[in-house]
PDB file of C-alpha atoms in Angstrom:
ATOM      1  CA  MET U  61      19.349 -27.052   3.601  1.00  0.00           C
ATOM      2  CA  GLU U  62      15.860 -27.555   5.100  1.00  0.00           C
ATOM      3  CA  GLY U  63      17.026 -26.122   8.413  1.00  0.00           C
ATOM      4  CA  SER U  64      18.394 -23.046   6.646  1.00  0.00           C
ATOM      5  CA  GLU U  65      15.123 -22.525   4.738  1.00  0.00           C
ATOM      6  CA  GLU U  66      13.140 -22.863   7.977  1.00  0.00           C
ATOM      7  CA  LEU U  67      15.332 -20.251   9.649  1.00  0.00           C
ATOM      8  CA  GLU U  68      14.986 -17.897   6.679  1.00  0.00           C
ATOM      9  CA  SER U  69      11.188 -18.249   6.671  1.00  0.00           C
ATOM     10  CA  SER U  70      11.061 -17.659  10.412  1.00  0.00           C
ATOM     11  CA  LEU U  71      13.296 -14.586  10.100  1.00  0.00           C
ATOM     12  CA  LEU U  72      11.024 -13.010   7.485  1.00  0.00           C
ATOM     13  CA  THR U  73       8.094 -12.628   9.895  1.00  0.00           C
ATOM     14  CA  GLN U  74      10.237 -11.270  12.722  1.00  0.00           C
ATOM     15  CA  PRO U  75       9.834  -7.472  13.068  1.00  0.00           C
ATOM     16  CA  TRP U  76      12.754  -5.084  12.961  1.00  0.00           C
ATOM     17  CA  ALA U  77      13.736  -3.621  16.332  1.00  0.00           C
ATOM     18  CA  SER U  78      15.736  -0.544  17.277  1.00  0.00           C
ATOM     19  CA  VAL U  79      18.810  -1.515  19.289  1.00  0.00           C
ATOM     20  CA  CYS U  80      22.044   0.060  20.458  1.00  0.00           C
ATOM     21  CA  PHE U  81      25.386  -1.725  20.441  1.00  0.00           C
ATOM     22  CA  GLY U  82      27.778   0.480  22.327  1.00  0.00           C
ATOM     23  CA  GLU U  83      27.157   4.005  21.062  1.00  0.00           C
ATOM     24  CA  SER U  84      25.833   2.923  17.660  1.00  0.00           C
ATOM     25  CA  ALA U  85      22.128   2.617  16.793  1.00  0.00           C
ATOM     26  CA  PHE U  86      20.922  -0.202  14.538  1.00  0.00           C
ATOM     27  CA  LEU U  87      17.859  -1.999  13.328  1.00  0.00           C
ATOM     28  CA  ALA U  88      18.058  -5.731  13.905  1.00  0.00           C
ATOM     29  CA  LYS U  89      16.069  -8.946  13.697  1.00  0.00           C
ATOM     30  CA  ALA U  90      17.010 -12.537  14.484  1.00  0.00           C
ATOM     31  CA  SER U  91      15.714 -16.086  14.419  1.00  0.00           C
ATOM     32  CA  PHE U  92      17.086 -18.900  16.594  1.00  0.00           C
ATOM     33  CA  ARG U  93      16.503 -22.644  16.317  1.00  0.00           C
ATOM     34  CA  ASP U  94      18.209 -25.761  17.673  1.00  0.00           C
ATOM     35  CA  THR U  95      19.892 -26.094  14.275  1.00  0.00           C
ATOM     36  CA  GLY U  96      21.397 -22.592  14.169  1.00  0.00           C
ATOM     37  CA  TYR U  97      20.467 -18.939  13.839  1.00  0.00           C
ATOM     38  CA  ILE U  98      20.215 -15.994  11.439  1.00  0.00           C
ATOM     39  CA  LEU U  99      20.915 -12.413  12.464  1.00  0.00           C
ATOM     40  CA  LEU U 100      20.127  -9.431  10.213  1.00  0.00           C
ATOM     41  CA  ILE U 101      21.300  -5.941  11.158  1.00  0.00           C
ATOM     42  CA  SER U 102      21.319  -2.520   9.486  1.00  0.00           C
ATOM     43  CA  ASP U 103      22.360   1.047  10.209  1.00  0.00           C
ATOM     44  CA  LEU U 104      20.156   2.243   7.282  1.00  0.00           C
ATOM     45  CA  SER U 105      23.300   2.717   5.229  1.00  0.00           C
ATOM     46  CA  SER U 106      24.417  -0.906   5.054  1.00  0.00           C
ATOM     47  CA  VAL U 107      22.876  -4.289   5.853  1.00  0.00           C
ATOM     48  CA  TRP U 108      24.793  -7.217   7.321  1.00  0.00           C
ATOM     49  CA  TYR U 109      23.830 -10.733   8.292  1.00  0.00           C
ATOM     50  CA  GLU U 110      25.164 -13.985   9.687  1.00  0.00           C
ATOM     51  CA  SER U 111      23.710 -17.445   9.179  1.00  0.00           C
ATOM     52  CA  ALA U 112      25.357 -20.005  11.461  1.00  0.00           C
ATOM     53  CA  ASP U 113      24.540 -23.720  11.607  1.00  0.00           C
ATOM     54  CA  ALA U 114      24.984 -25.995  14.618  1.00  0.00           C
ATOM     55  CA  GLU U 115      28.509 -27.032  13.660  1.00  0.00           C
ATOM     56  CA  THR U 116      29.666 -23.421  13.325  1.00  0.00           C
ATOM     57  CA  VAL U 117      28.196 -22.610  16.741  1.00  0.00           C
ATOM     58  CA  ARG U 118      29.878 -25.657  18.300  1.00  0.00           C
ATOM     59  CA  GLN U 119      33.329 -24.784  16.979  1.00  0.00           C
ATOM     60  CA  ARG U 120      33.119 -21.092  17.809  1.00  0.00           C
ATOM     61  CA  SER U 121      31.773 -21.702  21.313  1.00  0.00           C
ATOM     62  CA  LYS U 122      34.742 -24.003  22.022  1.00  0.00           C
ATOM     63  CA  GLU U 123      37.175 -21.355  20.815  1.00  0.00           C
ATOM     64  CA  LEU U 124      35.629 -18.529  22.840  1.00  0.00           C
ATOM     65  CA  ASN U 125      34.608 -20.456  25.964  1.00  0.00           C
ATOM     66  CA  LYS U 126      37.265 -23.019  26.756  1.00  0.00           C
ATOM     67  CA  ARG U 127      35.988 -23.541  30.315  1.00  0.00           C
ATOM     68  CA  LEU U 128      32.401 -24.266  29.241  1.00  0.00           C
ATOM     69  CA  THR U 129      31.132 -27.681  28.237  1.00  0.00           C
ATOM     70  CA  VAL U 130      27.580 -27.442  26.968  1.00  0.00           C
ATOM     71  CA  HIS U 131      25.529 -29.068  24.226  1.00  0.00           C
ATOM     72  CA  VAL U 132      25.158 -26.930  21.105  1.00  0.00           C
ATOM     73  CA  SER U 133      21.344 -26.835  21.364  1.00  0.00           C
ATOM     74  CA  SER U 134      21.604 -25.584  24.954  1.00  0.00           C
ATOM     75  CA  PHE U 135      24.123 -22.964  23.881  1.00  0.00           C
ATOM     76  CA  LEU U 136      21.803 -21.779  21.095  1.00  0.00           C
ATOM     77  CA  HIS U 137      18.951 -21.620  23.593  1.00  0.00           C
ATOM     78  CA  ARG U 138      21.089 -19.411  25.833  1.00  0.00           C
ATOM     79  CA  LEU U 139      22.000 -17.140  22.919  1.00  0.00           C
ATOM     80  CA  ARG U 140      18.328 -16.747  22.065  1.00  0.00           C
ATOM     81  CA  ASN U 141      17.480 -15.853  25.664  1.00  0.00           C
ATOM     82  CA  LEU U 142      20.131 -13.129  25.592  1.00  0.00           C
ATOM     83  CA  VAL U 143      19.454 -11.640  22.137  1.00  0.00           C
ATOM     84  CA  CYS U 144      15.650 -11.810  21.869  1.00  0.00           C
ATOM     85  CA  PRO U 145      14.977  -9.733  25.028  1.00  0.00           C
ATOM     86  CA  LEU U 146      17.306  -7.092  23.584  1.00  0.00           C
ATOM     87  CA  LEU U 147      15.127  -6.952  20.457  1.00  0.00           C
ATOM     88  CA  THR U 148      11.955  -6.575  22.527  1.00  0.00           C
ATOM     89  CA  GLY U 149      13.376  -3.707  24.588  1.00  0.00           C
ATOM     90  CA  GLU U 150      14.076  -5.769  27.725  1.00  0.00           C
ATOM     91  CA  PRO U 151      17.818  -6.505  27.625  1.00  0.00           C
ATOM     92  CA  ASP U 152      19.586  -8.524  30.278  1.00  0.00           C
ATOM     93  CA  THR U 153      21.484  -6.058  32.463  1.00  0.00           C
ATOM     94  CA  THR U 154      24.297  -8.580  32.978  1.00  0.00           C
ATOM     95  CA  THR U 155      24.921  -8.835  29.233  1.00  0.00           C
ATOM     96  CA  SER U 156      26.942  -6.314  27.234  1.00  0.00           C
ATOM     97  CA  PHE U 157      27.321  -5.847  23.472  1.00  0.00           C
ATOM     98  CA  SER U 158      29.900  -4.015  21.424  1.00  0.00           C
ATOM     99  CA  CYS U 159      30.366  -3.713  17.673  1.00  0.00           C
ATOM    100  CA  HIS U 160      33.422  -3.344  15.466  1.00  0.00           C
ATOM    101  CA  ARG U 161      33.158  -2.381  11.808  1.00  0.00           C
ATOM    102  CA  THR U 162      35.666  -3.967   9.470  1.00  0.00           C
ATOM    103  CA  ALA U 163      36.343  -3.765   5.761  1.00  0.00           C
ATOM    104  CA  SER U 164      34.641  -7.138   5.268  1.00  0.00           C
ATOM    105  CA  GLY U 165      31.624  -6.623   7.518  1.00  0.00           C
ATOM    106  CA  LEU U 166      30.492  -6.107  11.086  1.00  0.00           C
ATOM    107  CA  LYS U 167      31.524  -7.995  14.221  1.00  0.00           C
ATOM    108  CA  LEU U 168      29.296  -8.000  17.311  1.00  0.00           C
ATOM    109  CA  HIS U 169      30.907  -9.077  20.567  1.00  0.00           C
ATOM    110  CA  MET U 170      28.688 -10.274  23.420  1.00  0.00           C
ATOM    111  CA  LYS U 171      29.713 -10.896  27.019  1.00  0.00           C
ATOM    112  CA  SER U 172      27.452 -12.591  29.564  1.00  0.00           C
ATOM    113  CA  ASP U 173      27.520 -15.572  31.930  1.00  0.00           C
ATOM    114  CA  LEU U 174      26.295 -19.157  32.027  1.00  0.00           C
ATOM    115  CA  SER U 175      26.074 -21.148  35.250  1.00  0.00           C
ATOM    116  CA  GLY U 176      28.390 -18.704  37.011  1.00  0.00           C
ATOM    117  CA  LEU U 177      31.022 -18.817  34.269  1.00  0.00           C
ATOM    118  CA  PRO U 178      31.722 -16.033  31.759  1.00  0.00           C
ATOM    119  CA  LEU U 179      30.155 -16.567  28.357  1.00  0.00           C
ATOM    120  CA  TYR U 180      31.486 -14.918  25.209  1.00  0.00           C
ATOM    121  CA  TRP U 181      30.116 -14.870  21.690  1.00  0.00           C
ATOM    122  CA  ASP U 182      31.001 -13.129  18.449  1.00  0.00           C
ATOM    123  CA  PHE U 183      28.590 -12.587  15.573  1.00  0.00           C
ATOM    124  CA  HIS U 184      30.576 -12.397  12.332  1.00  0.00           C
ATOM    125  CA  CYS U 185      28.277 -10.470   9.969  1.00  0.00           C
ATOM    126  CA  CYS U 186      29.005 -10.012   6.282  1.00  0.00           C
ATOM    127  CA  PRO U 187      27.196  -7.771   3.765  1.00  0.00           C
ATOM    128  CA  ALA U 188      23.728  -9.093   3.023  1.00  0.00           C
ATOM    129  CA  PRO U 189      22.928 -10.065  -0.583  1.00  0.00           C
ATOM    130  CA  VAL U 190      20.585  -7.835  -2.572  1.00  0.00           C
ATOM    131  CA  GLU U 191      17.775 -10.403  -2.600  1.00  0.00           C
ATOM    132  CA  MET U 192      17.864 -10.631   1.200  1.00  0.00           C
ATOM    133  CA  VAL U 193      17.709  -6.848   1.576  1.00  0.00           C
ATOM    134  CA  SER U 194      14.822  -6.696  -0.877  1.00  0.00           C
ATOM    135  CA  ARG U 195      12.902  -9.473   0.857  1.00  0.00           C
ATOM    136  CA  HIS U 196      13.295  -8.159   4.410  1.00  0.00           C
ATOM    137  CA  LEU U 197      13.300  -4.385   3.826  1.00  0.00           C
ATOM    138  CA  VAL U 198      12.388  -3.087   0.381  1.00  0.00           C
ATOM    139  CA  ARG U 199       9.336  -5.177  -0.510  1.00  0.00           C
ATOM    140  CA  PRO U 200       7.767  -5.100   2.994  1.00  0.00           C
ATOM    141  CA  LEU U 201       8.252  -1.324   3.243  1.00  0.00           C
ATOM    142  CA  ILE U 202       6.602  -0.781  -0.144  1.00  0.00           C
ATOM    143  CA  ARG U 203       3.655  -2.948   0.874  1.00  0.00           C
ATOM    144  CA  MET U 204       3.442  -1.151   4.216  1.00  0.00           C
ATOM    145  CA  SER U 205       3.300   2.224   2.455  1.00  0.00           C
ATOM    146  CA  LEU U 206       0.492   0.976   0.197  1.00  0.00           C
ATOM    147  CA  ALA U 207      -1.419  -0.367   3.195  1.00  0.00           C
ATOM    148  CA  LEU U 208      -1.032   2.915   5.063  1.00  0.00           C
ATOM    149  CA  GLN U 209      -2.125   4.883   1.992  1.00  0.00           C
ATOM    150  CA  TYR U 210      -5.248   2.754   1.686  1.00  0.00           C
ATOM    151  CA  GLN U 211      -5.904   3.233   5.404  1.00  0.00           C
ATOM    152  CA  VAL U 212      -5.651   7.022   4.997  1.00  0.00           C
ATOM    153  CA  GLN U 213      -8.139   6.881   2.124  1.00  0.00           C
ATOM    154  CA  GLU U 214     -10.575   4.922   4.284  1.00  0.00           C
ATOM    155  CA  LEU U 215     -10.222   7.381   7.165  1.00  0.00           C
ATOM    156  CA  THR U 216     -10.662  10.358   4.830  1.00  0.00           C
ATOM    157  CA  SER U 217     -13.852   8.836   3.484  1.00  0.00           C
ATOM    158  CA  LEU U 218     -15.082   8.236   7.021  1.00  0.00           C
ATOM    159  CA  LEU U 219     -14.364  11.838   8.045  1.00  0.00           C
ATOM    160  CA  ILE U 220     -16.313  13.173   5.061  1.00  0.00           C
ATOM    161  CA  GLN U 221     -19.254  10.956   5.980  1.00  0.00           C
ATOM    162  CA  LYS U 222     -19.095  12.124   9.597  1.00  0.00           C
ATOM    163  CA  ASP U 223     -19.088  15.768   8.509  1.00  0.00           C
ATOM    164  CA  ALA U 224     -22.139  15.097   6.358  1.00  0.00           C
ATOM    165  CA  GLU U 225     -23.860  13.479   9.329  1.00  0.00           C
ATOM    166  CA  ILE U 226     -23.049  16.436  11.610  1.00  0.00           C
ATOM    167  CA  GLU U 227     -24.317  18.917   9.017  1.00  0.00           C
ATOM    168  CA  ASP U 228     -27.565  16.987   8.777  1.00  0.00           C
ATOM    169  CA  TYR U 229     -27.979  17.262  12.544  1.00  0.00           C
ATOM    170  CA  ARG U 230     -27.358  21.022  12.381  1.00  0.00           C
ATOM    171  CA  GLU U 231     -29.900  21.517   9.614  1.00  0.00           C
ATOM    172  CA  SER U 232     -32.399  19.600  11.760  1.00  0.00           C
ATOM    173  CA  GLY U 233     -31.911  22.134  14.585  1.00  0.00           C
ATOM    174  CA  ALA U 234     -29.504  20.155  16.799  1.00  0.00           C
ATOM    175  CA  THR U 235     -26.965  22.200  18.811  1.00  0.00           C
ATOM    176  CA  LEU U 236     -23.846  21.336  20.763  1.00  0.00           C
ATOM    177  CA  SER U 237     -24.133  21.275  24.550  1.00  0.00           C
ATOM    178  CA  ARG U 238     -20.424  22.150  24.767  1.00  0.00           C
ATOM    179  CA  ASP U 239     -19.138  24.646  22.247  1.00  0.00           C
ATOM    180  CA  ARG U 240     -15.522  23.549  22.701  1.00  0.00           C
ATOM    181  CA  LEU U 241     -16.386  20.311  20.870  1.00  0.00           C
ATOM    182  CA  ARG U 242     -17.202  22.195  17.670  1.00  0.00           C
ATOM    183  CA  THR U 243     -14.987  21.257  14.706  1.00  0.00           C
ATOM    184  CA  GLU U 244     -14.559  22.626  11.218  1.00  0.00           C
ATOM    185  CA  PRO U 245     -15.457  20.461   8.210  1.00  0.00           C
ATOM    186  CA  PHE U 246     -12.552  18.276   7.104  1.00  0.00           C
ATOM    187  CA  GLN U 247     -10.679  19.653   4.090  1.00  0.00           C
ATOM    188  CA  GLU U 248      -8.418  16.965   2.654  1.00  0.00           C
ATOM    189  CA  LYS U 249      -6.248  19.321   0.585  1.00  0.00           C
ATOM    190  CA  MET U 250      -5.668  21.662   3.529  1.00  0.00           C
ATOM    191  CA  PHE U 251      -4.882  18.708   5.786  1.00  0.00           C
ATOM    192  CA  GLN U 252      -2.249  17.414   3.363  1.00  0.00           C
ATOM    193  CA  GLN U 253      -0.642  20.856   3.084  1.00  0.00           C
ATOM    194  CA  ASN U 254      -0.456  21.258   6.869  1.00  0.00           C
ATOM    195  CA  PHE U 255       0.925  17.745   7.254  1.00  0.00           C
ATOM    196  CA  MET U 256       3.721  18.375   4.754  1.00  0.00           C
ATOM    197  CA  ALA U 257       4.600  21.745   6.289  1.00  0.00           C
ATOM    198  CA  GLU U 258       4.330  20.926  10.012  1.00  0.00           C
ATOM    199  CA  SER U 259       4.147  17.231  10.866  1.00  0.00           C
ATOM    200  CA  LEU U 260       6.536  15.789   8.265  1.00  0.00           C
ATOM    201  CA  PRO U 261       9.622  17.779   9.410  1.00  0.00           C
ATOM    202  CA  GLN U 262       9.051  16.579  12.985  1.00  0.00           C
ATOM    203  CA  ILE U 263       8.722  12.963  11.866  1.00  0.00           C
ATOM    204  CA  CYS U 264      11.855  13.097   9.713  1.00  0.00           C
ATOM    205  CA  GLY U 265      13.785  14.744  12.556  1.00  0.00           C
ATOM    206  CA  ALA U 266      12.847  12.075  15.118  1.00  0.00           C
ATOM    207  CA  GLY U 267      15.996  10.072  14.383  1.00  0.00           C
ATOM    208  CA  GLU U 268      16.684   6.702  12.824  1.00  0.00           C
ATOM    209  CA  GLY U 269      16.052   4.858  16.077  1.00  0.00           C
ATOM    210  CA  GLN U 270      12.308   5.486  15.725  1.00  0.00           C
ATOM    211  CA  ALA U 271      12.102   3.767  12.348  1.00  0.00           C
ATOM    212  CA  PHE U 272       9.986   0.863  13.613  1.00  0.00           C
ATOM    213  CA  ALA U 273       7.635   1.842  16.430  1.00  0.00           C
ATOM    214  CA  SER U 274       5.409  -0.843  17.921  1.00  0.00           C
ATOM    215  CA  ALA U 275       2.457  -0.137  15.591  1.00  0.00           C
ATOM    216  CA  LEU U 276       4.737  -0.359  12.537  1.00  0.00           C
ATOM    217  CA  GLN U 277       6.251  -3.580  13.857  1.00  0.00           C
ATOM    218  CA  GLN U 278       2.756  -5.098  13.914  1.00  0.00           C
ATOM    219  CA  LEU U 279       2.099  -3.897  10.381  1.00  0.00           C
ATOM    220  CA  TYR U 280       5.471  -5.238   9.189  1.00  0.00           C
ATOM    221  CA  THR U 281       4.712  -8.648  10.712  1.00  0.00           C
ATOM    222  CA  ALA U 282       1.247  -8.712   9.128  1.00  0.00           C
ATOM    223  CA  VAL U 283       2.675  -7.799   5.712  1.00  0.00           C
ATOM    224  CA  THR U 284       5.465 -10.393   5.818  1.00  0.00           C
ATOM    225  CA  GLN U 285       3.060 -13.078   7.032  1.00  0.00           C
ATOM    226  CA  GLN U 286       0.944 -12.426   3.957  1.00  0.00           C
ATOM    227  CA  GLU U 287       4.052 -12.692   1.757  1.00  0.00           C
ATOM    228  CA  ALA U 288       5.027 -15.979   3.396  1.00  0.00           C
ATOM    229  CA  LYS U 289       1.466 -17.268   2.941  1.00  0.00           C
ATOM    230  CA  GLN U 290       1.485 -16.382  -0.753  1.00  0.00           C
ATOM    231  CA  ALA U 291       4.903 -18.022  -1.171  1.00  0.00           C
ATOM    232  CA  ARG U 292       3.565 -21.260   0.350  1.00  0.00           C
ATOM    233  CA  LYS U 293       0.571 -21.158  -1.995  1.00  0.00           C
ATOM    234  CA  ARG U 294       2.824 -20.697  -5.012  1.00  0.00           C
ATOM    235  CA  GLN U 295       5.067 -23.537  -3.875  1.00  0.00           C
ATOM    236  CA  HIS U 296       2.072 -25.815  -3.300  1.00  0.00           C
ATOM    237  CA  SER U 297       0.703 -24.955  -6.740  1.00  0.00           C
ATOM    238  CA  GLU U 298       4.036 -25.745  -8.392  1.00  0.00           C
ATOM    239  CA  ASP U 299       4.330 -29.036  -6.499  1.00  0.00           C
ATOM    240  CA  THR U 300       0.781 -30.000  -7.517  1.00  0.00           C
ATOM    241  CA  LYS U 301       1.299 -29.214 -11.186  1.00  0.00           C
ATOM    242  CA  GLY U 302       4.518 -31.155 -11.471  1.00  0.00           C
ATOM    243  CA  PRO U 303       6.906 -30.871 -14.443  1.00  0.00           C
ATOM    244  CA  ALA U 304       5.328 -29.863 -17.728  1.00  0.00           C
ATOM    245  CA  PRO U 305       5.298 -32.641 -20.382  1.00  0.00           C
ATOM    246  CA  ALA U 306       8.070 -32.357 -22.919  1.00  0.00           C
ATOM    247  CA  ALA U 307       7.043 -31.496 -26.470  1.00  0.00           C
ATOM    248  CA  GLU U 308       7.435 -34.244 -29.019  1.00  0.00           C
ATOM    249  CA  THR U 309      10.305 -33.685 -31.407  1.00  0.00           C
ATOM    250  CA  THR U 310       9.349 -36.331 -33.982  1.00  0.00           C
ATOM    251  CA  GLY U 311       7.321 -35.529 -37.016  1.00  0.00           C
ATOM    252  CA  HIS U 312       6.795 -31.996 -38.198  1.00  0.00           C
ATOM    253  CA  PRO U 313       8.543 -29.358 -36.042  1.00  0.00           C
ATOM    254  CA  HIS U 314       5.795 -26.921 -37.065  1.00  0.00           C
ATOM    255  CA  PRO U 315       2.103 -27.597 -37.776  1.00  0.00           C
ATOM    256  CA  PRO U 316       1.287 -27.910 -41.496  1.00  0.00           C
ATOM    257  CA  PRO U 317      -0.264 -24.871 -43.123  1.00  0.00           C
ATOM    258  CA  PRO U 318      -4.087 -24.842 -43.078  1.00  0.00           C
ATOM    259  CA  SER U 319      -5.886 -26.069 -46.159  1.00  0.00           C
ATOM    260  CA  GLN U 320      -8.217 -23.872 -48.175  1.00  0.00           C
ATOM    261  CA  GLU U 321     -11.256 -25.528 -46.544  1.00  0.00           C
ATOM    262  CA  ASP U 322      -9.842 -24.801 -43.077  1.00  0.00           C
ATOM    263  CA  GLU U 323      -9.258 -21.148 -43.920  1.00  0.00           C
ATOM    264  CA  THR U 324     -12.813 -20.814 -45.221  1.00  0.00           C
ATOM    265  CA  ALA U 325     -14.274 -22.436 -42.095  1.00  0.00           C
ATOM    266  CA  SER U 326     -12.198 -20.222 -39.809  1.00  0.00           C
ATOM    267  CA  SER U 327     -13.253 -17.031 -41.552  1.00  0.00           C
ATOM    268  CA  SER U 328     -16.923 -18.017 -41.383  1.00  0.00           C
ATOM    269  CA  GLU U 329     -16.806 -18.695 -37.630  1.00  0.00           C
ATOM    270  CA  GLY U 330     -15.458 -15.212 -36.792  1.00  0.00           C
ATOM    271  CA  THR U 331     -13.108 -14.201 -33.988  1.00  0.00           C
ATOM    272  CA  THR U 332     -13.984 -13.344 -30.378  1.00  0.00           C
ATOM    273  CA  PRO U 333     -11.294 -11.351 -28.527  1.00  0.00           C
ATOM    274  CA  THR U 334     -10.438 -12.605 -25.029  1.00  0.00           C
ATOM    275  CA  SER U 335      -8.842 -10.582 -22.254  1.00  0.00           C
ATOM    276  CA  SER U 336      -6.214 -12.078 -19.986  1.00  0.00           C
ATOM    277  CA  PRO U 337      -6.853 -12.252 -16.205  1.00  0.00           C
ATOM    278  CA  ALA U 338      -3.949  -9.879 -15.644  1.00  0.00           C
ATOM    279  CA  GLN U 339      -5.770  -7.143 -17.517  1.00  0.00           C
ATOM    280  CA  LYS U 340      -8.667  -7.327 -15.042  1.00  0.00           C
ATOM    281  CA  LEU U 341      -6.580  -6.811 -11.940  1.00  0.00           C
ATOM    282  CA  GLN U 342      -6.899  -3.433 -10.245  1.00  0.00           C
ATOM    283  CA  LEU U 343      -5.447  -1.938  -7.115  1.00  0.00           C
ATOM    284  CA  PRO U 344      -7.907  -1.594  -4.225  1.00  0.00           C
ATOM    285  CA  VAL U 345      -9.482   1.832  -4.004  1.00  0.00           C
ATOM    286  CA  ALA U 346     -11.221   3.121  -0.924  1.00  0.00           C
ATOM    287  CA  LYS U 347     -14.975   3.365  -1.380  1.00  0.00           C
ATOM    288  CA  THR U 348     -16.524   6.721  -0.663  1.00  0.00           C
ATOM    289  CA  LYS U 349     -20.144   6.604   0.384  1.00  0.00           C
ATOM    290  CA  PRO U 350     -22.487   9.380  -0.803  1.00  0.00           C
ATOM    291  CA  LYS U 351     -22.813  12.371   1.483  1.00  0.00           C
ATOM    292  CA  LYS U 352     -25.950  12.780   3.479  1.00  0.00           C
ATOM    293  CA  ALA U 353     -26.005  16.560   3.183  1.00  0.00           C
ATOM    294  CA  LYS U 354     -25.191  18.423  -0.013  1.00  0.00           C
ATOM    295  CA  GLY U 355     -23.300  21.662  -0.222  1.00  0.00           C
ATOM    296  CA  LEU U 356     -21.210  20.932   2.860  1.00  0.00           C
ATOM    297  CA  PHE U 357     -17.879  21.749   1.258  1.00  0.00           C
ATOM    298  CA  SER U 358     -18.699  24.787  -0.854  1.00  0.00           C
TER     299      SER U 358
END
């Protein structure tokens, strides 16, 4: 169980990569250890996975490679050296992959060599559970979109400040030495309209294989690392607290009603409303510094 949890945690921080198996394009990520591996793959319509422990790898390797005699950890190391370069865009030219869709899932067939002998392996992938899809795709993508939105707000604020700075220079009599460097003041609303009309159709038409470019892979890894960090903090907090003490069942199941003196004392003390910490939480908002020059965007 611990080995499976370690693999799952390691898989979370692995970025998705665009790969091709035969003529089909997929997104995939994988984590390999001496105790087994996890492979997660998607065509953006379905998501499949396989989690194989050392015993499963040992039995399957014997069935597919009757002429090979190799320790299971060495075999897993070889699998990692063949799959991981594929995910980083540097596949082994002597290794081929093919995929076969079935009613129960997806089967990936790999053919390579080991010590001069042919090496075969089949990944038997079944549909991924909803929680796995949410953890590795839905939640990270939502957090990535929020991070990118906040980044855009910061850049917009910076552009407005730069325009104010340039206008101040102009009002002070400064001129450009090269007229081709002249720019118009940034208009956020106009920029958004042009982006939706011109840039967005090009982005959406780029194809599914461009879903995770290198910059987005870095952002995905950063986001999932933060999620893993928060999960460890929550687990540590729960372990530190320990089980909550059980309520006593003897005596009165409910506290006795307050006496008349108690009610009088309570009413004389008054009541002070308290707000919960959750009510104070707010989403981060980009700070916009005051403009240096007024009337820039009239």
